[in-house]
Amino acid sequence: MSDGVKFHYDVDGEDFTSAGRASVMVKKTLRELGLSPEIIRKVSVAMYEGEINMVIHAGGGCADVEITENKVIIVLSDHGPGIADVSLAMQEGYSTASDQVRSLGFGAGMGLPNMKRYTDDMVIESEVGKGTTITMTVNINA
Amino acid sequence: MKIVTIKELLSATVLCNEDCLGKHVYSASCSDMMSDVLAYQKEQAVLVTHLVNAQVVRTAEMMDMVCVVFANGKKPTPEMIELANDNEMVLMSTDLSAYESCGILFGNGLKGGHKE
């Protein structure tokens, strides 16, 4: 595998049904590249949760995925409302999702904690009123 | 436990990928909150749920699950069946409640997953 294989995906914020399509494509690509099932699951679950968050909270955004010899880096960017209190948002069970989102099976306050759980490093940069960028890294040779 | 055994134990109707009934599952999960499903590691697991939307199948796909059981007679949409077909995932529907379904599966040796 050569260093720095990069992919860019736009995440449509209008359609909840289509949320997760980018994660499915990344999962297929990682499988084709021959990564282990454990790494593939970590990357795809973390990205899927991020993608769902972008759709339900931020009206969509974009995802950039870079695969190197040693790690997979996922950068999720949106121009949504931002996260006012990141440490509060990281608590399991805390959620600002609507009842409608909960009725669809999300909004349990597990999204960000799951993203952290499945990645080796996660950095959240967020500004209220401007948007959020989350950078996640999964080490391949951990 | 083979998927066909789940079908028999729960008197379930298989809605797609009947040719995959010979696959094995090693653990089970029951939830209508998909982030809870995503929080627990499961190898070749089955998901029991009441929830009916495309994200149920996507969540199961992300977790490498091979079977979803819809309790209380719930039925997946054609779009969900299409997504499941792409992943050779068995979807089935049982008239039993999720509580009864899990009790039967657990009693027959199928255990839960574990949190990473």
Short mmCIF file of C-alpha atoms in Angstrom, two decimals:
data_model
loop_
_atom_site.label_atom_id
_atom_site.label_comp_id
_atom_site.label_asym_id
_atom_site.label_seq_id
_atom_site.Cartn_x
_atom_site.Cartn_y
_atom_site.Cartn_z
CA MET A 1 0.00 0.00 0.00
CA SER A 2 1.38 3.40 -0.90
CA ASP A 3 1.34 6.32 1.54
CA GLY A 4 -1.38 8.89 1.55
CA VAL A 5 -4.31 7.40 -0.31
CA LYS A 6 -7.00 10.07 0.04
CA PHE A 7 -10.74 10.14 -0.42
CA HIS A 8 -13.27 12.96 -0.18
CA TYR A 9 -16.99 12.54 0.41
CA ASP A 10 -19.81 15.04 0.64
CA VAL A 11 -22.39 14.16 3.27
CA ASP A 12 -25.94 15.13 2.30
CA GLY A 13 -27.71 16.73 5.23
CA GLU A 14 -31.17 16.65 3.72
CA ASP A 15 -31.82 12.94 3.75
CA PHE A 16 -31.49 10.86 6.92
CA THR A 17 -32.05 7.67 4.94
CA SER A 18 -28.87 8.20 2.94
CA ALA A 19 -26.73 8.91 6.03
CA GLY A 20 -23.95 6.38 6.24
CA ARG A 21 -23.29 6.06 2.52
CA ALA A 22 -19.80 7.56 2.81
CA SER A 23 -18.97 5.18 5.66
CA VAL A 24 -20.13 2.22 3.58
CA MET A 25 -17.85 3.33 0.73
CA VAL A 26 -14.90 3.74 3.10
CA LYS A 27 -15.55 0.31 4.56
CA LYS A 28 -15.51 -1.26 1.09
CA THR A 29 -12.30 0.57 0.18
CA LEU A 30 -10.53 -0.54 3.38
CA ARG A 31 -11.62 -4.10 2.70
CA GLU A 32 -10.20 -3.90 -0.82
CA LEU A 33 -6.94 -2.58 0.62
CA GLY A 34 -6.73 -5.69 2.80
CA LEU A 35 -6.90 -4.07 6.26
CA SER A 36 -7.88 -6.29 9.21
CA PRO A 37 -11.59 -6.63 10.10
CA GLU A 38 -10.94 -5.00 13.50
CA ILE A 39 -9.39 -1.87 11.95
CA ILE A 40 -12.10 -1.72 9.32
CA ARG A 41 -14.82 -1.89 11.99
CA LYS A 42 -13.16 0.80 14.13
CA VAL A 43 -12.85 3.22 11.21
CA SER A 44 -16.28 2.57 9.76
CA VAL A 45 -18.18 2.76 13.09
CA ALA A 46 -16.40 6.00 14.11
CA MET A 47 -17.03 7.56 10.72
CA TYR A 48 -20.64 6.35 10.63
CA GLU A 49 -21.40 7.95 14.00
CA GLY A 50 -19.77 11.16 12.77
CA GLU A 51 -21.73 11.08 9.56
CA ILE A 52 -25.01 10.58 11.45
CA ASN A 53 -24.09 13.53 13.71
CA MET A 54 -23.43 15.74 10.70
CA VAL A 55 -26.83 14.87 9.24
CA ILE A 56 -28.90 15.27 12.41
CA HIS A 57 -27.14 18.29 13.92
CA ALA A 58 -25.35 20.21 11.17
CA GLY A 59 -27.25 19.82 7.91
CA GLY A 60 -24.47 17.75 6.36
CA GLY A 61 -20.81 18.42 5.71
CA CYS A 62 -17.84 16.64 4.24
CA ALA A 63 -15.55 13.77 5.13
CA ASP A 64 -11.90 13.38 4.15
CA VAL A 65 -10.21 10.06 4.72
CA GLU A 66 -6.49 9.44 4.36
CA ILE A 67 -4.96 5.99 4.59
CA THR A 68 -1.24 5.64 5.17
CA GLU A 69 1.00 2.68 6.04
CA ASN A 70 0.46 3.21 9.77
CA LYS A 71 -2.88 4.90 10.26
CA VAL A 72 -6.24 5.97 8.94
CA ILE A 73 -7.10 9.64 9.45
CA ILE A 74 -10.71 10.78 9.19
CA VAL A 75 -11.56 14.49 9.12
CA LEU A 76 -15.24 15.40 9.39
CA SER A 77 -16.13 19.06 8.79
CA ASP A 78 -19.43 20.87 8.94
CA HIS A 79 -20.79 24.40 9.07
CA GLY A 80 -23.48 23.58 11.61
CA PRO A 81 -24.28 25.26 14.93
CA GLY A 82 -21.10 24.08 16.65
CA ILE A 83 -20.78 22.42 20.06
CA ALA A 84 -21.14 24.83 22.98
CA ASP A 85 -19.62 22.55 25.63
CA VAL A 86 -17.43 19.80 24.20
CA SER A 87 -16.74 18.08 27.53
CA LEU A 88 -20.48 17.90 28.22
CA ALA A 89 -21.12 16.54 24.72
CA MET A 90 -18.53 13.83 25.36
CA GLN A 91 -20.51 12.45 28.33
CA GLU A 92 -22.34 9.24 27.57
CA GLY A 93 -26.07 9.91 27.59
CA TYR A 94 -25.90 13.66 26.95
CA SER A 95 -27.71 14.62 23.76
CA THR A 96 -29.39 17.62 22.17
CA ALA A 97 -31.10 15.52 19.52
CA SER A 98 -34.81 15.96 18.86
CA ASP A 99 -37.48 13.40 19.73
CA GLN A 100 -37.82 12.75 16.01
CA VAL A 101 -34.15 11.75 15.77
CA ARG A 102 -34.56 9.53 18.85
CA SER A 103 -37.50 7.80 17.22
CA LEU A 104 -35.16 6.89 14.38
CA GLY A 105 -32.75 5.11 16.73
CA PHE A 106 -30.16 7.82 17.38
CA GLY A 107 -29.74 10.65 19.88
CA ALA A 108 -28.92 8.43 22.86
CA GLY A 109 -25.87 10.53 23.65
CA MET A 110 -23.49 7.82 22.52
CA GLY A 111 -22.26 9.25 19.20
CA LEU A 112 -19.17 11.19 20.29
CA PRO A 113 -18.25 8.67 23.05
CA ASN A 114 -18.45 5.87 20.47
CA MET A 115 -16.26 7.84 18.07
CA LYS A 116 -13.66 8.25 20.81
CA ARG A 117 -13.99 4.61 21.88
CA TYR A 118 -13.25 3.26 18.42
CA THR A 119 -10.35 5.59 17.58
CA ASP A 120 -6.83 6.01 18.96
CA ASP A 121 -6.98 9.80 18.87
CA MET A 122 -9.81 12.28 18.46
CA VAL A 123 -9.60 16.08 18.33
CA ILE A 124 -12.72 18.25 18.28
CA GLU A 125 -12.47 21.85 17.07
CA SER A 126 -15.76 23.66 17.31
CA GLU A 127 -17.00 27.21 17.30
CA VAL A 128 -20.59 28.06 18.10
CA GLY A 129 -22.33 29.47 15.05
CA LYS A 130 -19.51 28.48 12.68
CA GLY A 131 -19.17 24.72 12.71
CA THR A 132 -17.21 21.71 13.86
CA THR A 133 -14.21 19.80 12.62
CA ILE A 134 -13.44 16.41 14.15
CA THR A 135 -10.16 14.67 13.35
CA MET A 136 -9.95 10.98 14.24
CA THR A 137 -6.98 8.65 13.88
CA VAL A 138 -6.98 4.86 13.94
CA ASN A 139 -3.54 3.28 14.16
CA ILE A 140 -3.10 0.33 11.87
CA ASN A 141 -0.11 -1.19 13.62
CA ALA A 142 -1.23 -0.48 17.19
CA MET B 1 -25.93 -21.07 16.58
CA LYS B 2 -26.96 -21.25 12.94
CA ILE B 3 -29.34 -18.58 11.62
CA VAL B 4 -31.75 -21.31 10.60
CA THR B 5 -31.99 -22.31 14.28
CA ILE B 6 -32.95 -18.73 15.18
CA LYS B 7 -35.64 -18.85 12.53
CA GLU B 8 -37.02 -22.08 13.98
CA LEU B 9 -36.78 -21.04 17.65
CA LEU B 10 -38.59 -17.75 16.98
CA SER B 11 -41.02 -19.15 14.36
CA ALA B 12 -39.80 -16.30 12.19
CA THR B 13 -40.46 -15.49 8.56
CA VAL B 14 -37.31 -14.96 6.51
CA LEU B 15 -37.60 -11.90 4.27
CA CYS B 16 -34.32 -12.03 2.35
CA ASN B 17 -31.11 -13.98 1.87
CA GLU B 18 -32.63 -17.34 2.71
CA ASP B 19 -29.54 -18.96 1.20
CA CYS B 20 -27.50 -17.55 4.13
CA LEU B 21 -29.41 -19.45 6.84
CA GLY B 22 -26.44 -21.79 7.27
CA LYS B 23 -24.22 -18.98 8.60
CA HIS B 24 -23.33 -19.06 12.29
CA VAL B 25 -23.92 -16.31 14.85
CA TYR B 26 -21.94 -16.16 18.07
CA SER B 27 -23.70 -13.43 20.06
CA ALA B 28 -26.82 -11.30 20.11
CA SER B 29 -27.90 -7.77 20.88
CA CYS B 30 -31.32 -6.21 21.46
CA SER B 31 -31.93 -2.48 21.15
CA ASP B 32 -33.90 0.19 19.37
CA MET B 33 -31.05 2.68 19.90
CA MET B 34 -28.50 2.15 17.18
CA SER B 35 -25.67 3.92 19.02
CA ASP B 36 -26.03 1.35 21.80
CA VAL B 37 -25.66 -1.37 19.21
CA LEU B 38 -22.55 0.35 17.87
CA ALA B 39 -21.03 0.54 21.37
CA TYR B 40 -20.81 -3.21 21.88
CA GLN B 41 -18.40 -5.53 20.14
CA LYS B 42 -20.02 -8.54 18.62
CA GLU B 43 -18.67 -11.14 16.28
CA GLN B 44 -21.08 -12.34 13.62
CA ALA B 45 -24.00 -11.32 15.77
CA VAL B 46 -27.76 -11.10 15.43
CA LEU B 47 -29.67 -7.92 16.26
CA VAL B 48 -33.20 -8.06 17.70
CA THR B 49 -35.09 -4.77 17.31
CA HIS B 50 -38.46 -3.09 16.82
CA LEU B 51 -36.97 -0.24 14.83
CA VAL B 52 -37.72 -0.09 11.11
CA ASN B 53 -35.56 2.25 9.02
CA ALA B 54 -32.56 2.00 6.72
CA GLN B 55 -30.11 2.88 9.49
CA VAL B 56 -30.88 -0.42 11.24
CA VAL B 57 -29.36 -2.31 8.32
CA ARG B 58 -26.46 0.18 8.00
CA THR B 59 -25.71 -0.14 11.72
CA ALA B 60 -25.75 -3.94 11.46
CA GLU B 61 -23.48 -3.70 8.42
CA MET B 62 -20.98 -1.50 10.28
CA MET B 63 -20.83 -4.09 13.08
CA ASP B 64 -20.44 -7.01 10.64
CA MET B 65 -23.72 -8.47 11.86
CA VAL B 66 -25.21 -11.20 9.73
CA CYS B 67 -28.86 -11.24 10.81
CA VAL B 68 -31.55 -8.83 12.05
CA VAL B 69 -34.76 -10.04 13.70
CA PHE B 70 -37.72 -7.65 13.73
CA ALA B 71 -39.90 -8.35 16.77
CA ASN B 72 -43.65 -7.91 17.27
CA GLY B 73 -44.30 -8.73 13.62
CA LYS B 74 -42.51 -5.61 12.33
CA LYS B 75 -41.46 -5.80 8.69
CA PRO B 76 -38.50 -4.08 6.98
CA THR B 77 -39.08 -1.76 4.02
CA PRO B 78 -38.12 -2.75 0.44
CA GLU B 79 -35.20 -0.31 0.68
CA MET B 80 -33.92 -2.10 3.79
CA ILE B 81 -34.19 -5.46 2.03
CA GLU B 82 -32.18 -4.03 -0.87
CA LEU B 83 -29.45 -2.84 1.52
CA ALA B 84 -29.42 -6.24 3.26
CA ASN B 85 -29.12 -8.01 -0.09
CA ASP B 86 -25.97 -6.00 -0.81
CA ASN B 87 -24.45 -7.45 2.36
CA GLU B 88 -25.85 -10.99 2.38
CA MET B 89 -27.59 -10.13 5.66
CA VAL B 90 -30.61 -12.18 6.70
CA LEU B 91 -33.68 -10.15 7.72
CA MET B 92 -36.51 -11.97 9.48
CA SER B 93 -39.71 -11.08 11.28
CA THR B 94 -41.21 -12.79 14.32
CA ASP B 95 -44.57 -12.26 16.01
CA LEU B 96 -42.85 -12.75 19.37
CA SER B 97 -41.88 -9.69 21.43
CA ALA B 98 -38.24 -8.65 21.67
CA TYR B 99 -38.28 -9.76 25.33
CA GLU B 100 -39.54 -13.23 24.46
CA SER B 101 -37.18 -13.52 21.49
CA CYS B 102 -34.13 -12.65 23.57
CA GLY B 103 -35.20 -14.99 26.35
CA ILE B 104 -35.49 -17.88 23.94
CA LEU B 105 -32.16 -17.14 22.22
CA PHE B 106 -30.32 -16.65 25.52
CA GLY B 107 -31.86 -19.78 26.97
CA ASN B 108 -30.57 -21.71 24.00
CA GLY B 109 -27.01 -20.57 24.53
CA LEU B 110 -26.66 -17.35 22.53
CA LYS B 111 -24.90 -14.78 24.73
CA GLY B 112 -24.55 -11.00 24.54
CA GLY B 113 -21.64 -8.96 23.19
CA HIS B 114 -19.18 -6.95 25.27
CA LYS B 115 -18.34 -3.28 25.43
CA GLU B 116 -14.96 -2.38 23.95
#
